[in-house]
C-alpha positions as a Markdown table, in Angstrom:
| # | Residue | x | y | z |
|---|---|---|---|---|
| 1 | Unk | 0.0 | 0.0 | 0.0 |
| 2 | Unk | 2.8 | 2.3 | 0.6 |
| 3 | Unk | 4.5 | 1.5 | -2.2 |
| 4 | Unk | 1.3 | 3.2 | -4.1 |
| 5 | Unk | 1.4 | 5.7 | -2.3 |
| 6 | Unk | 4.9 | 6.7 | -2.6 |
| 7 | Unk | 5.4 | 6.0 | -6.3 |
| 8 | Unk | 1.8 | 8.2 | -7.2 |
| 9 | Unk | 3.0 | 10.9 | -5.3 |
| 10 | Unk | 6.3 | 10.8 | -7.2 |
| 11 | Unk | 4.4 | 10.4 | -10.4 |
| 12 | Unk | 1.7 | 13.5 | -9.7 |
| 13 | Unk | 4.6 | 16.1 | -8.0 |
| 14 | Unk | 6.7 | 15.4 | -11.1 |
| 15 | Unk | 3.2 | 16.3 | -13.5 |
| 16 | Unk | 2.4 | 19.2 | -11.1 |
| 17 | Unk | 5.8 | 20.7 | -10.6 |
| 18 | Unk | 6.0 | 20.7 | -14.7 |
| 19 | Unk | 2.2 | 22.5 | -14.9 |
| 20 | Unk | 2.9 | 25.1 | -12.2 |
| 21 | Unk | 6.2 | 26.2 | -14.3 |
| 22 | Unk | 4.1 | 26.7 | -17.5 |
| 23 | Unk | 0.6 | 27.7 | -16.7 |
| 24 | Unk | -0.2 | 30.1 | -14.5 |
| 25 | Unk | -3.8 | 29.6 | -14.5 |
| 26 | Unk | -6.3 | 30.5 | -11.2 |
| 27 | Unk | -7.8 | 27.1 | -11.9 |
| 28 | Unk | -4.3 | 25.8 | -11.0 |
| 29 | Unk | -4.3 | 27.5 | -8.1 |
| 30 | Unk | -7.5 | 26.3 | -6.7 |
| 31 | Unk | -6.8 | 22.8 | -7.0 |
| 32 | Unk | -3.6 | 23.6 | -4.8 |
| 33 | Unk | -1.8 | 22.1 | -7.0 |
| 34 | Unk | 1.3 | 24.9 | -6.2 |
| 35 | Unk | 1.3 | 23.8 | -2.9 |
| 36 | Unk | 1.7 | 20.4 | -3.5 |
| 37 | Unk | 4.6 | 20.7 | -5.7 |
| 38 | Unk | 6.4 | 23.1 | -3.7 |
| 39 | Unk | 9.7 | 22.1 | -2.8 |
| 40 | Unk | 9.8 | 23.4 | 1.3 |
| 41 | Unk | 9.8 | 20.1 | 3.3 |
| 42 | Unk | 7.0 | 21.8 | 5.3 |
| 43 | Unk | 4.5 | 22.8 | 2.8 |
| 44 | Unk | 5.2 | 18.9 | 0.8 |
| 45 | Unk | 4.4 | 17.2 | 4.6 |
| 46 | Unk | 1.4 | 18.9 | 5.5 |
| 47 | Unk | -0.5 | 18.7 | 1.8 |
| 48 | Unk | 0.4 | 15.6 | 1.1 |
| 49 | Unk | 0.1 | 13.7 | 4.5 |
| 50 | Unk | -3.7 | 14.5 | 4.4 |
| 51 | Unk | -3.3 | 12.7 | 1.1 |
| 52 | Unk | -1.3 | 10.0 | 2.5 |
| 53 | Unk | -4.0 | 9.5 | 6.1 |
| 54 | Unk | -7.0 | 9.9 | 3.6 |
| 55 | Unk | -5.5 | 6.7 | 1.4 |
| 56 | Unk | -4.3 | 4.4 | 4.2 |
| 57 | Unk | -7.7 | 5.3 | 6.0 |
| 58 | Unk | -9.7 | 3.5 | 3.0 |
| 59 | Unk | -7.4 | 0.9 | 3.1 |
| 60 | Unk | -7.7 | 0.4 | 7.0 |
| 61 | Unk | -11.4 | -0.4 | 6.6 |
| 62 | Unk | -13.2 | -4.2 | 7.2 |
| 63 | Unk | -13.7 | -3.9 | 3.1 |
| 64 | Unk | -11.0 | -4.7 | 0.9 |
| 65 | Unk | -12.6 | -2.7 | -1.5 |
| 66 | Unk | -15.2 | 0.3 | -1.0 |
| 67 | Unk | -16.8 | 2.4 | -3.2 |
| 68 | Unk | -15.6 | 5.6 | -2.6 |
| 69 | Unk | -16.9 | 9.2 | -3.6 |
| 70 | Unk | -14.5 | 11.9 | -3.5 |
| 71 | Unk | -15.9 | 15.1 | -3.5 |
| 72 | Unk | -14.0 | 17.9 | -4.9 |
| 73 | Unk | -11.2 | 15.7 | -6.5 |
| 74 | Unk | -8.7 | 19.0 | -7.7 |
| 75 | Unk | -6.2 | 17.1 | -9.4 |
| 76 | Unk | -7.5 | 13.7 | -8.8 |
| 77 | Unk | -4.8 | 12.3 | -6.9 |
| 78 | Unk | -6.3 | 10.5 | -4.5 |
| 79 | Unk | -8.8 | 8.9 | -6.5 |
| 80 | Unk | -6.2 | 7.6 | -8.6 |
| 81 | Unk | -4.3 | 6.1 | -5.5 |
| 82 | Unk | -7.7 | 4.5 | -3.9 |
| 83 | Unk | -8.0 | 3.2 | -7.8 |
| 84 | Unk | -5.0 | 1.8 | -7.8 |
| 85 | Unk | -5.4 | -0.4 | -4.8 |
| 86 | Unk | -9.0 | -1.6 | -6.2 |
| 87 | Unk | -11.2 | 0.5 | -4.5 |
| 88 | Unk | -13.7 | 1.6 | -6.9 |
| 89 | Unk | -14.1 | 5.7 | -7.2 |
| 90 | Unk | -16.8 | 8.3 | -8.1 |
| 91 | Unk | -14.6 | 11.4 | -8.4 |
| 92 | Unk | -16.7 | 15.1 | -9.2 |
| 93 | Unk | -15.8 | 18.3 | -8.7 |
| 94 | Unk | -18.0 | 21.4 | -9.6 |
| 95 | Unk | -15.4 | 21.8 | -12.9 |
| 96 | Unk | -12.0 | 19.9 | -14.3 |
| 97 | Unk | -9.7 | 22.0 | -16.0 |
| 98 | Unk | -7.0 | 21.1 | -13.8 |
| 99 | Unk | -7.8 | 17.4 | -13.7 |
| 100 | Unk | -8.0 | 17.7 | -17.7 |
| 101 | Unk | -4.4 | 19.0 | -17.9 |
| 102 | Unk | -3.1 | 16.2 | -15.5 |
| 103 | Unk | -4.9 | 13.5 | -17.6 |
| 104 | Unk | -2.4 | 14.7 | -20.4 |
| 105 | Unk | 0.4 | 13.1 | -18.6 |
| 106 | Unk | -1.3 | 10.9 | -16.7 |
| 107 | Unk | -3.6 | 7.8 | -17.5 |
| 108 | Unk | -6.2 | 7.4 | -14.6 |
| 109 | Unk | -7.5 | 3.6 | -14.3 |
| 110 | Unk | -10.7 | 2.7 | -15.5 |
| 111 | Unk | -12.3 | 2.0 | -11.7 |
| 112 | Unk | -12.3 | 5.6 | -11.3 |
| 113 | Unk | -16.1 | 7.4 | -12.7 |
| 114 | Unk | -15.6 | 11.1 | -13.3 |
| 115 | Unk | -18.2 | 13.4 | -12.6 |
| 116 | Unk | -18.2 | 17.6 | -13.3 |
| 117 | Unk | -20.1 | 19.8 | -12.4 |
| 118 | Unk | -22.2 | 20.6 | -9.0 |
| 119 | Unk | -23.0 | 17.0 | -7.2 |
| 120 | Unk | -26.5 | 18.5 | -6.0 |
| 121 | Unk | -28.0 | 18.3 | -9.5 |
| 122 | Unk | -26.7 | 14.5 | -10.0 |
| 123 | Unk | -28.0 | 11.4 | -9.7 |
| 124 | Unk | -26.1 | 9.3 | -7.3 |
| 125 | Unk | -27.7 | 6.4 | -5.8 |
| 126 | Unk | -28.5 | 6.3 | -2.0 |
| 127 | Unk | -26.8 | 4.1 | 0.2 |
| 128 | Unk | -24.5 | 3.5 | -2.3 |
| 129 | Unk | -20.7 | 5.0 | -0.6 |
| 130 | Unk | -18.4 | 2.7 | 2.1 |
| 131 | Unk | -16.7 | 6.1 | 2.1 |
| 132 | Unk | -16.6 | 10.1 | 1.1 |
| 133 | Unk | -13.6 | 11.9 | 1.3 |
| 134 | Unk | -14.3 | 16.1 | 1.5 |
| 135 | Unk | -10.2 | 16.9 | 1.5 |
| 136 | Unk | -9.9 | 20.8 | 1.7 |
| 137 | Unk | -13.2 | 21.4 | -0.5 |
| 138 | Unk | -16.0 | 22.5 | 2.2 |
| 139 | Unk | -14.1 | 25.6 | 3.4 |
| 140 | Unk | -15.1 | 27.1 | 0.0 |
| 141 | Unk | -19.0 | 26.7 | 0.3 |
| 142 | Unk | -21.3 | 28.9 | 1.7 |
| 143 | Unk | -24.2 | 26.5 | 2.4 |
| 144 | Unk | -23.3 | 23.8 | 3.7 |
| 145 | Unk | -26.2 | 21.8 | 4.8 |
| 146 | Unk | -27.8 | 20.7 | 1.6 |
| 147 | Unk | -24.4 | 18.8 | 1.0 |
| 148 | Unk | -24.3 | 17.3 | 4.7 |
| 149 | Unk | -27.6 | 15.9 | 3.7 |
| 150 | Unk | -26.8 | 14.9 | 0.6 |
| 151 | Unk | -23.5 | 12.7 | 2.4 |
| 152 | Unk | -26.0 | 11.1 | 5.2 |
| 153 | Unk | -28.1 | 9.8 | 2.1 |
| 154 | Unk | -25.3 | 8.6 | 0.3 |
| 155 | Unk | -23.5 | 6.9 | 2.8 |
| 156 | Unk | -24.5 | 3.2 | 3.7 |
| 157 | Unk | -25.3 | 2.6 | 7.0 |
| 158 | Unk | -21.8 | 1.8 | 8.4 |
| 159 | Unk | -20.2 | 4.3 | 6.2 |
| 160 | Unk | -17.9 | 7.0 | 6.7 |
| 161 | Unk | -17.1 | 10.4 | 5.7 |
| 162 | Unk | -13.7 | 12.1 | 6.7 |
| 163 | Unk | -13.3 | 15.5 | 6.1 |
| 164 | Unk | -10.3 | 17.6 | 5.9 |
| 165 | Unk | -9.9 | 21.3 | 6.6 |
| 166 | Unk | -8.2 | 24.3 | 7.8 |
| 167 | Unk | -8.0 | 26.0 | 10.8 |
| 168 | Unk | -7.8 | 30.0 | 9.6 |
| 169 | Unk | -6.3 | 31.0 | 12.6 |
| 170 | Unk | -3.2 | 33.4 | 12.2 |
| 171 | Unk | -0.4 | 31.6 | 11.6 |
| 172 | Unk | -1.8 | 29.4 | 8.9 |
| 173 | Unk | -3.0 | 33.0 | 7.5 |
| 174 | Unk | 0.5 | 34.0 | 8.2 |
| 175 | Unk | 2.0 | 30.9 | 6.6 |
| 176 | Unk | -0.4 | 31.3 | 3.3 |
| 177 | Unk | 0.6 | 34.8 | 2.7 |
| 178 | Unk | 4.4 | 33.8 | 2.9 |
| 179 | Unk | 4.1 | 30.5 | 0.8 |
| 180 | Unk | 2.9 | 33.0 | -2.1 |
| 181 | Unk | 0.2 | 34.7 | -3.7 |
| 182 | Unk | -0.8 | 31.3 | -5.8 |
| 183 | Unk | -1.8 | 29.8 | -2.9 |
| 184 | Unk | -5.7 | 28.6 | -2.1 |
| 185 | Unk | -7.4 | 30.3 | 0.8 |
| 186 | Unk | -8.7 | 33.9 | -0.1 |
| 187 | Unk | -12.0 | 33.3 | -0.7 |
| 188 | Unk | -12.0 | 30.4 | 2.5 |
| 189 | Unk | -15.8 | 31.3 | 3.9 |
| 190 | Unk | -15.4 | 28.8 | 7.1 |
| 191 | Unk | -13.3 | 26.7 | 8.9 |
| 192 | Unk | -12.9 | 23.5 | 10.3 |
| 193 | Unk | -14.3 | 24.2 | 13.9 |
| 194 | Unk | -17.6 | 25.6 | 11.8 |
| 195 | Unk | -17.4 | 23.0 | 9.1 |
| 196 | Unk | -17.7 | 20.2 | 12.5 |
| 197 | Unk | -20.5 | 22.0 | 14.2 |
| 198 | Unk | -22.3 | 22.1 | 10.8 |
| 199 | Unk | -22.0 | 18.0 | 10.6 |
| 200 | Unk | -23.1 | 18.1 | 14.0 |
| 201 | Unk | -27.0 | 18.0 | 14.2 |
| 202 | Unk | -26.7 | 15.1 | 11.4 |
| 203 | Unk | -24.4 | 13.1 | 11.5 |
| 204 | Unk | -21.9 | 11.9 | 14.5 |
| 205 | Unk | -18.2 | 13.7 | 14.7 |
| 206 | Unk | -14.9 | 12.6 | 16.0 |
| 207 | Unk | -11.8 | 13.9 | 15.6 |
| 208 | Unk | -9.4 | 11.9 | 13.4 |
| 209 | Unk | -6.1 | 13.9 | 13.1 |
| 210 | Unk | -4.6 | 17.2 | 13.6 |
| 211 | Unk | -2.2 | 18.5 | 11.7 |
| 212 | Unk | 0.3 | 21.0 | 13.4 |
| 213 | Unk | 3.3 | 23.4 | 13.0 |
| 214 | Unk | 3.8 | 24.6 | 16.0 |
| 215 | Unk | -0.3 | 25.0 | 16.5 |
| 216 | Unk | -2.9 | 22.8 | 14.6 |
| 217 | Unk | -3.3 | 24.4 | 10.8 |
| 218 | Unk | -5.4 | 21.7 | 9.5 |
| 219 | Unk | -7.7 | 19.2 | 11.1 |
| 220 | Unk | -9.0 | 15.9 | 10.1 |
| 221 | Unk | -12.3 | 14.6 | 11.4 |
| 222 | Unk | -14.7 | 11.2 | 10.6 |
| 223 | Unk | -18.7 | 11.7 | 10.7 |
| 224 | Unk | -21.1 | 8.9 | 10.2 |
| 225 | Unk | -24.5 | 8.1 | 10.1 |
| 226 | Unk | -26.1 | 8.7 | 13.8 |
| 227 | Unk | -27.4 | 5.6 | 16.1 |
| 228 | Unk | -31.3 | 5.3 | 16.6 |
| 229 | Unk | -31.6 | 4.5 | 20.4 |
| 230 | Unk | -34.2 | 1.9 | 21.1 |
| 231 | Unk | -37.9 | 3.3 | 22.6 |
């Protein structure tokens, strides 16, 4: 499993580092992708270990293979790892540009189903995902709560989400204005405290992972599908 890991991450930083040098698109920029091919130690650990708990997490499960949706794919990275090891992946995103530029140098495996445009107005079947991943998406979204319903009817009954985010508290603001202006972040309308309390009244939380340098920048939490107690 690590070996996946470790050889797609090669693979992608390779494809990323080359796109960042000649296109200096916004869509670029809001798939991250100039964080994840920067070359400080600190900036490749923290992107790409969310990458790295998010892929061993699917892999950790009771299922040797889940079907997996992952919501606001960027790049498509991590579906292309979860592919890789067999799990079978729904990958959307509200547009692909930058996906459509990695596919040039990349070929994605056939387990993975792409799907553009906003997930609200598709037809995905209910109880149908072992797993969603939301990696660094739901910070960007106003309303949240159509999507958090949307997740609970998606999910099977044991299934998880785990949802990645970041904190916004000043030194990760500090840290984004000194990693450069191409950086995600300025249009961030929440946080991860916010983007918890928001799962809160319908699904259960627990904290997973946080992520920190010297004080927690990003956060990782699970959420599934609330117990019925007996009457």
């Amino acid at each position: 499993m690590n070996e996946i890991y470790t050889s797609s991450k090669k693979k992608f930083k390779t494809v990323f580092e080359m796109l960042v040098k000649t296109n200096d698109s916004y869509e670029l920029g809001e798939a991250a992708l100039p964080a994840y091919a920067h070359k400080n130690p600190m900036i490749d650990w923290l992107f790409w270990k969310r990458i790295q708990i998010a892929y061993n997490h699917a892999n950790n499960t009771k299922k040797a293979k889940n079907k997996i949706l992952d919501f606001g794919c960027g790049s498509g990275v991590l579906s292309y790892m979860l592919a890789q090891n067999n799990h079978d992946v729904i990958a959307c995103d509200i547009e692909f540009s930058p996906l459509n530029l990695v596919k040039k140098s990349i070929k994605f495996p056939s387990n993975i189903h792409f799907v553009e445009g906003n997930i609200l107005h598709k037809n995905l079947e209910s109880n149908s995902f072992d797993i969603i991943y939301a990696l660094d998406v739901l910070e960007h979204i106003d309303d949240l709560e159509p999507y958090i319903k949307l997740f609970d009817q998606l999910l099977t009954p044991d299934g998880l989400i785990l949802v990645s985010g970041p904190t916004e508290n000043s030194l990760y603001k500090l840290g984004r204005k000194l990693a450069g202006n191409r950086f995600t972040g300025d249009y961030h309308v929440t946080n991860i405290t916010k983007i918890k309390k928001a799962f809160s009244p319908y699904l259960e939380v627990s904290s997973l992972r946080k992520l920190l340098f010297p004080v927690v920048l990003f956060e990782l939490f699970e959420a599934q599908k609330k117990t019925t107690t007996p009457v």
